[in-house]
């Protein structure tokens, strides 16, 4: 049983598709082990995306992630990291397969609806960033 982190980003929250996205996870065998809606501060977004701080898109990514509330979830299931990444689709929604979350709900490579951990190691780090052990069921 694996755990992974999912973030429904400000663009998807604003479009009111939270339930539709969560249904994709549950309908595909992922359990929601924890969830919260929050507004990231600039400092939190900078720290969370620190791995990208030297990339040209970092400042825009931080600004985007603080532009509105996000929904952060811990997803649990067999091969949760890979399954979530398949459900999300390619980072660029124009390259995402039909029926994926990004193909259906994302506007652009920048406003791409969701974030998901890219490895088990990063999933642990990202889950610990947002959740205490007592918040996980």
XYZ file of N, CA, C and O in Angstrom:
548
model
N 0.846 -1.177 0.000
C 0.000 0.000 0.000
C 0.894 1.244 0.000
O 1.724 1.405 0.886
N 0.754 2.067 -1.018
C 1.538 3.298 -1.128
C 0.677 4.512 -0.795
O -0.546 4.463 -0.906
N 1.368 5.600 -0.459
C 0.722 6.896 -0.287
C 1.401 7.903 -1.201
O 2.609 7.845 -1.417
N 0.605 8.829 -1.701
C 1.126 9.903 -2.530
C 0.368 11.181 -2.210
O -0.729 11.141 -1.643
N 0.961 12.301 -2.567
C 0.311 13.586 -2.327
C -0.312 14.094 -3.616
O 0.272 13.970 -4.691
N -1.482 14.672 -3.475
C -2.161 15.328 -4.588
C -2.524 16.738 -4.159
O -2.968 16.950 -3.027
N -2.319 17.686 -5.058
C -2.793 19.048 -4.828
C -3.704 19.417 -5.989
O -3.303 19.339 -7.150
N -4.920 19.817 -5.661
C -5.798 20.415 -6.656
C -5.479 21.900 -6.615
O -5.657 22.563 -5.594
N -4.962 22.403 -7.724
C -4.391 23.747 -7.784
C -5.471 24.833 -7.900
O -6.638 24.539 -8.185
N -5.073 26.103 -7.684
C -6.046 27.200 -7.673
C -6.948 27.293 -8.899
O -8.122 27.639 -8.767
N -6.438 26.963 -10.075
C -7.276 27.060 -11.279
C -8.436 26.074 -11.232
O -9.577 26.413 -11.565
N -8.180 24.856 -10.778
C -9.235 23.838 -10.705
C -10.199 24.126 -9.549
O -11.397 23.880 -9.671
N -9.681 24.639 -8.442
C -10.557 25.025 -7.329
C -11.512 26.127 -7.786
O -12.719 26.060 -7.541
N -10.973 27.110 -8.491
C -11.787 28.223 -8.985
C -12.871 27.741 -9.952
O -13.984 28.264 -9.962
N -12.559 26.724 -10.754
C -13.528 26.165 -11.712
C -14.580 25.287 -11.044
O -15.482 24.792 -11.711
N -14.419 25.038 -9.761
C -15.336 24.201 -8.986
C -15.410 22.767 -9.511
O -16.494 22.199 -9.686
N -14.230 22.189 -9.738
C -14.165 20.796 -10.185
C -13.476 19.892 -9.155
O -13.021 18.791 -9.490
N -13.437 20.337 -7.904
C -12.805 19.547 -6.843
C -13.436 18.155 -6.769
O -12.746 17.143 -6.784
N -14.749 18.103 -6.689
C -15.447 16.819 -6.565
C -15.207 15.910 -7.750
O -15.042 14.696 -7.589
N -15.186 16.488 -8.946
C -14.956 15.680 -10.150
C -13.558 15.075 -10.134
O -13.364 13.926 -10.546
N -12.582 15.849 -9.666
C -11.206 15.343 -9.602
C -11.083 14.271 -8.521
O -10.499 13.207 -8.753
N -11.645 14.523 -7.343
C -11.589 13.529 -6.271
C -12.277 12.230 -6.692
O -11.808 11.135 -6.351
N -13.366 12.336 -7.448
C -14.056 11.149 -7.939
C -13.153 10.316 -8.846
O -13.213 9.081 -8.828
N -12.306 10.972 -9.628
C -11.371 10.227 -10.497
C -10.459 9.342 -9.648
O -10.185 8.197 -10.005
N -9.971 9.900 -8.535
C -9.088 9.113 -7.667
C -9.839 7.921 -7.081
O -9.393 6.779 -7.179
N -10.997 8.195 -6.476
C -11.743 7.134 -5.814
C -12.256 6.087 -6.805
O -12.246 4.895 -6.503
N -12.679 6.512 -7.967
C -13.196 5.583 -8.979
C -12.105 4.692 -9.555
O -12.405 3.677 -10.198
N -10.861 5.068 -9.326
C -9.734 4.290 -9.840
C -8.937 3.616 -8.733
O -7.757 3.322 -8.894
N -9.592 3.383 -7.598
C -8.996 2.567 -6.547
C -8.106 3.286 -5.559
O -7.430 2.634 -4.765
N -8.073 4.614 -5.591
C -7.280 5.344 -4.612
C -8.195 5.843 -3.496
O -9.255 6.400 -3.756
N -7.773 5.624 -2.276
C -8.521 6.066 -1.095
C -7.975 7.421 -0.656
O -6.765 7.657 -0.694
N -8.850 8.308 -0.235
C -8.418 9.600 0.302
C -8.167 9.405 1.797
O -9.103 9.260 2.582
N -6.897 9.385 2.182
C -6.500 9.132 3.569
C -6.511 10.407 4.407
O -6.616 10.349 5.630
N -6.405 11.556 3.754
C -6.454 12.846 4.441
C -6.694 13.918 3.383
O -6.312 13.742 2.215
N -7.332 15.011 3.818
C -7.604 16.083 2.856
C -7.851 17.379 3.607
O -8.437 17.381 4.684
N -7.407 18.488 3.013
C -7.703 19.809 3.555
C -7.643 20.856 2.458
O -6.906 20.706 1.483
N -8.442 21.877 2.642
C -8.424 23.029 1.741
C -7.702 24.142 2.480
O -7.984 24.404 3.653
N -6.768 24.794 1.796
C -6.003 25.855 2.447
C -5.506 26.872 1.438
O -5.534 26.629 0.226
N -5.081 27.982 1.965
C -4.470 29.048 1.170
C -2.992 29.059 1.512
O -2.619 29.320 2.658
N -2.147 28.749 0.550
C -0.701 28.765 0.790
C -0.199 30.196 0.924
O -0.624 31.077 0.168
N 0.711 30.404 1.848
C 1.419 31.676 1.916
C 2.543 31.649 0.884
O 2.921 30.571 0.390
N 3.086 32.789 0.579
C 4.203 32.847 -0.365
C 5.380 32.019 0.155
O 6.015 31.280 -0.604
N 5.638 32.122 1.455
C 6.750 31.388 2.055
C 6.532 29.878 1.954
O 7.462 29.127 1.659
N 5.294 29.422 2.191
C 5.000 27.990 2.084
C 5.176 27.501 0.650
O 5.764 26.444 0.419
N 4.666 28.250 -0.305
C 4.801 27.853 -1.716
C 6.271 27.842 -2.134
O 6.712 26.930 -2.849
N 7.032 28.827 -1.700
C 8.463 28.860 -2.024
C 9.179 27.649 -1.448
O 9.994 27.021 -2.126
N 8.865 27.312 -0.213
C 9.515 26.162 0.430
C 9.088 24.856 -0.244
O 9.926 23.998 -0.512
N 7.793 24.703 -0.537
C 7.319 23.468 -1.148
C 7.963 23.242 -2.509
O 8.346 22.129 -2.853
N 8.077 24.300 -3.313
C 8.634 24.177 -4.666
C 10.111 24.566 -4.725
O 10.640 24.832 -5.798
N 10.790 24.526 -3.583
C 12.198 24.902 -3.491
C 13.080 24.135 -4.475
O 14.077 24.666 -4.978
N 12.720 22.907 -4.771
C 13.485 22.083 -5.711
C 13.585 22.761 -7.083
O 14.528 22.514 -7.835
N 12.638 23.641 -7.406
C 12.616 24.332 -8.701
C 13.157 25.765 -8.631
O 13.046 26.504 -9.612
N 13.741 26.169 -7.505
C 14.084 27.585 -7.299
C 15.029 28.160 -8.352
O 15.013 29.365 -8.587
N 15.827 27.351 -9.005
C 16.751 27.848 -10.030
C 16.174 27.751 -11.447
O 16.851 28.095 -12.411
N 14.948 27.296 -11.563
C 14.314 27.144 -12.872
C 13.601 28.451 -13.241
O 13.119 29.178 -12.365
N 13.508 28.758 -14.519
C 12.925 30.048 -14.938
C 11.452 30.218 -14.564
O 10.980 31.351 -14.437
N 10.728 29.125 -14.349
C 9.295 29.215 -14.056
C 8.985 29.317 -12.555
O 7.820 29.450 -12.172
N 9.998 29.272 -11.696
C 9.795 29.202 -10.242
C 8.936 30.352 -9.710
O 7.947 30.108 -9.005
N 9.273 31.575 -10.022
C 8.525 32.731 -9.482
C 7.071 32.704 -9.937
O 6.155 32.955 -9.131
N 6.842 32.381 -11.200
C 5.466 32.304 -11.706
C 4.700 31.159 -11.036
O 3.507 31.299 -10.742
N 5.365 30.038 -10.798
C 4.731 28.904 -10.138
C 4.305 29.284 -8.716
O 3.178 29.016 -8.305
N 5.190 29.926 -7.997
C 4.874 30.364 -6.633
C 3.691 31.334 -6.655
O 2.735 31.175 -5.888
N 3.745 32.323 -7.545
C 2.641 33.292 -7.644
C 1.323 32.603 -7.973
O 0.275 32.940 -7.421
N 1.362 31.641 -8.878
C 0.159 30.903 -9.239
C -0.388 30.119 -8.044
O -1.592 30.122 -7.774
N 0.489 29.450 -7.314
C 0.049 28.589 -6.215
C -0.513 29.382 -5.036
O -1.225 28.819 -4.209
N -0.212 30.675 -4.956
C -0.780 31.495 -3.883
C -1.947 32.359 -4.382
O -2.496 33.155 -3.626
N -2.351 32.162 -5.628
C -3.398 32.991 -6.232
C -4.807 32.628 -5.755
O -5.761 33.354 -6.032
N -4.942 31.518 -5.063
C -6.230 31.077 -4.553
C -6.047 29.826 -3.729
O -4.937 29.303 -3.626
N -7.128 29.331 -3.123
C -7.012 28.130 -2.294
C -6.669 26.884 -3.107
O -6.919 26.832 -4.315
N -6.105 25.914 -2.412
C -5.784 24.609 -2.982
C -6.408 23.534 -2.102
O -6.734 23.784 -0.940
N -6.584 22.347 -2.660
C -7.041 21.196 -1.891
C -5.915 20.173 -1.918
O -5.506 19.721 -2.987
N -5.420 19.852 -0.739
C -4.289 18.940 -0.596
C -4.811 17.615 -0.048
O -5.552 17.597 0.935
N -4.437 16.524 -0.710
C -4.916 15.196 -0.310
C -3.770 14.204 -0.238
O -2.807 14.297 -1.003
N -3.929 13.241 0.644
C -3.065 12.065 0.666
C -3.887 10.932 0.071
O -4.972 10.616 0.564
N -3.377 10.387 -1.017
C -4.041 9.278 -1.693
C -3.314 7.990 -1.351
O -2.081 7.960 -1.271
N -4.070 6.934 -1.179
C -3.523 5.670 -0.721
C -4.035 4.543 -1.607
O -5.215 4.545 -1.992
N -3.159 3.609 -1.935
C -3.579 2.457 -2.719
C -2.394 1.740 -3.330
O -1.244 2.159 -3.184
N -2.679 0.653 -4.036
C -1.630 -0.072 -4.744
C -1.053 0.820 -5.837
O -1.801 1.411 -6.621
N 0.267 0.936 -5.877
C 0.954 1.747 -6.878
C 0.376 3.168 -6.953
O 0.164 3.711 -8.042
N 0.117 3.774 -5.796
C -0.562 5.071 -5.725
C 0.176 6.169 -6.491
O -0.463 6.986 -7.162
N 1.498 6.197 -6.406
C 2.257 7.254 -7.091
C 2.036 7.154 -8.602
O 1.653 8.131 -9.246
N 2.255 5.980 -9.148
C 2.108 5.780 -10.589
C 0.656 5.963 -11.040
O 0.385 6.620 -12.046
N -0.272 5.409 -10.289
C -1.683 5.516 -10.653
C -2.113 6.987 -10.681
O -2.789 7.426 -11.611
N -1.707 7.765 -9.672
C -2.056 9.189 -9.646
C -1.448 9.918 -10.839
O -2.105 10.742 -11.478
N -0.214 9.608 -11.168
C 0.442 10.282 -12.290
C -0.251 9.933 -13.613
O -0.393 10.783 -14.482
N -0.693 8.694 -13.751
C -1.435 8.304 -14.955
C -2.775 9.037 -15.029
O -3.178 9.489 -16.094
N -3.459 9.152 -13.886
C -4.755 9.849 -13.856
C -4.603 11.334 -14.164
O -5.468 11.932 -14.814
N -3.488 11.933 -13.710
C -3.257 13.360 -13.963
C -3.007 13.628 -15.435
O -3.504 14.609 -15.978
N -2.194 12.822 -16.078
C -1.807 13.058 -17.460
C -0.565 13.932 -17.541
O -0.027 14.381 -16.528
N -0.123 14.188 -18.759
C 1.099 14.967 -18.990
C 0.982 16.365 -18.381
O -0.104 16.942 -18.330
N 2.128 16.901 -17.954
C 2.175 18.239 -17.352
C 1.541 19.278 -18.262
O 0.794 20.144 -17.810
N 1.826 19.185 -19.549
C 1.215 20.075 -20.530
C -0.117 19.454 -20.952
O -0.133 18.397 -21.586
N -1.236 20.101 -20.621
C -2.531 19.496 -20.944
C -2.752 19.242 -22.437
O -3.521 18.362 -22.804
N -2.043 19.980 -23.294
C -2.163 19.744 -24.738
C -1.555 18.409 -25.136
O -1.866 17.868 -26.183
N -0.666 17.871 -24.289
C -0.029 16.584 -24.539
C -0.652 15.454 -23.715
O -0.292 14.295 -23.879
N -1.586 15.808 -22.838
C -2.211 14.809 -21.958
C -3.216 13.964 -22.732
O -3.934 14.470 -23.596
N -3.245 12.688 -22.414
C -4.182 11.767 -23.064
C -5.623 12.153 -22.725
O -5.910 12.572 -21.602
N -6.532 11.983 -23.671
C -7.949 12.244 -23.400
C -8.421 11.444 -22.187
O -8.016 10.299 -21.994
N -9.249 12.076 -21.378
C -9.774 11.416 -20.193
C -8.933 11.586 -18.948
O -9.362 11.206 -17.861
N -7.733 12.165 -19.087
C -6.928 12.438 -17.899
C -7.401 13.751 -17.268
O -8.076 14.566 -17.914
N -7.026 13.957 -16.024
C -7.450 15.155 -15.298
C -6.978 16.414 -16.015
O -7.757 17.351 -16.211
N -5.732 16.436 -16.414
C -5.213 17.637 -17.069
C -5.840 17.871 -18.438
O -6.097 19.004 -18.824
N -6.101 16.807 -19.179
C -6.753 16.973 -20.481
C -8.149 17.554 -20.298
O -8.595 18.378 -21.103
N -8.828 17.149 -19.238
C -10.212 17.562 -19.028
C -10.373 18.893 -18.291
O -11.355 19.594 -18.513
N -9.424 19.241 -17.404
C -9.646 20.395 -16.531
C -8.566 21.471 -16.558
O -8.762 22.538 -15.987
N -7.415 21.216 -17.178
C -6.318 22.186 -17.148
C -6.395 23.144 -18.336
O -6.867 22.791 -19.405
N -5.895 24.355 -18.112
C -5.899 25.396 -19.139
C -4.583 25.460 -19.905
O -4.569 25.742 -21.089
N -3.471 25.254 -19.183
C -2.155 25.462 -19.783
C -1.119 24.679 -18.992
O -1.420 24.117 -17.937
N 0.110 24.712 -19.464
C 1.206 24.045 -18.753
C 1.431 24.690 -17.382
O 1.862 24.034 -16.442
N 1.103 25.971 -17.265
C 1.258 26.667 -15.985
C 0.051 26.435 -15.077
O 0.207 26.171 -13.889
N -1.147 26.582 -15.608
C -2.386 26.351 -14.857
C -2.870 24.947 -15.209
O -3.799 24.773 -15.984
N -2.201 23.937 -14.618
C -2.452 22.563 -15.051
C -3.229 21.715 -14.048
O -3.110 20.500 -14.016
N -4.032 22.359 -13.231
C -5.075 21.744 -12.397
C -4.593 20.946 -11.181
O -5.202 21.044 -10.123
N -3.554 20.144 -11.328
C -3.163 19.255 -10.232
C -1.644 19.090 -10.138
O -0.920 19.252 -11.109
N -1.228 18.728 -8.935
C 0.158 18.328 -8.674
C 0.095 16.937 -8.070
O -0.819 16.623 -7.307
N 1.066 16.107 -8.385
C 1.180 14.795 -7.761
C 2.637 14.450 -7.531
O 3.492 14.803 -8.336
N 2.905 13.774 -6.447
C 4.274 13.345 -6.139
C 4.822 12.507 -7.286
O 4.095 11.735 -7.906
N 6.124 12.651 -7.548
C 6.730 11.925 -8.669
C 7.492 10.674 -8.250
O 8.004 9.946 -9.092
N 7.576 10.415 -6.945
C 8.261 9.212 -6.450
C 7.782 8.943 -5.025
O 7.226 9.827 -4.374
N 8.027 7.732 -4.547
C 7.680 7.414 -3.159
C 8.454 8.282 -2.180
O 7.912 8.736 -1.168
N 9.725 8.512 -2.484
C 10.564 9.334 -1.619
C 10.005 10.757 -1.518
O 9.861 11.299 -0.419
N 9.661 11.360 -2.668
C 9.105 12.712 -2.650
C 7.702 12.732 -2.054
O 7.313 13.717 -1.422
N 6.947 11.651 -2.232
C 5.614 11.580 -1.628
C 5.713 11.712 -0.114
O 4.952 12.461 0.507
N 6.650 11.006 0.491
C 6.843 11.079 1.953
C 7.186 12.499 2.374
O 6.593 13.038 3.326
N 8.098 13.133 1.666
C 8.507 14.511 1.984
C 7.319 15.458 1.838
O 7.062 16.307 2.712
N 6.582 15.321 0.742
C 5.465 16.219 0.466
C 4.307 16.001 1.438
O 3.673 16.965 1.888
N 4.014 14.757 1.772
C 2.960 14.475 2.749
C 3.327 15.082 4.096
O 2.503 15.735 4.747
N 4.579 14.901 4.511
C 5.039 15.460 5.792
C 4.997 16.988 5.793
O 4.851 17.603 6.844
N 5.125 17.604 4.629
C 5.064 19.064 4.523
C 3.682 19.568 4.933
O 3.557 20.599 5.589
N 2.631 18.850 4.534
C 1.258 19.319 4.737
C 0.504 18.649 5.891
O -0.467 19.221 6.391
N 0.903 17.432 6.275
C 0.100 16.670 7.233
C 0.934 16.139 8.394
O 2.048 15.677 8.197
N 0.322 16.152 9.581
C 0.876 15.470 10.751
C 0.411 14.014 10.689
O -0.636 13.724 10.102
N 1.145 13.116 11.308
C 0.749 11.703 11.325
C -0.675 11.527 11.867
O -1.420 10.680 11.394
N -1.042 12.340 12.857
C -2.370 12.211 13.470
C -3.504 12.585 12.520
O -4.667 12.268 12.768
N -3.183 13.251 11.408
C -4.216 13.648 10.436
C -4.456 12.572 9.372
O -5.385 12.687 8.589
N -3.623 11.557 9.353
C -3.735 10.509 8.334
C -4.545 9.345 8.880
O -4.294 8.869 9.982
N -5.527 8.895 8.084
C -6.345 7.758 8.531
C -5.940 6.501 7.802
O -5.354 6.519 6.774
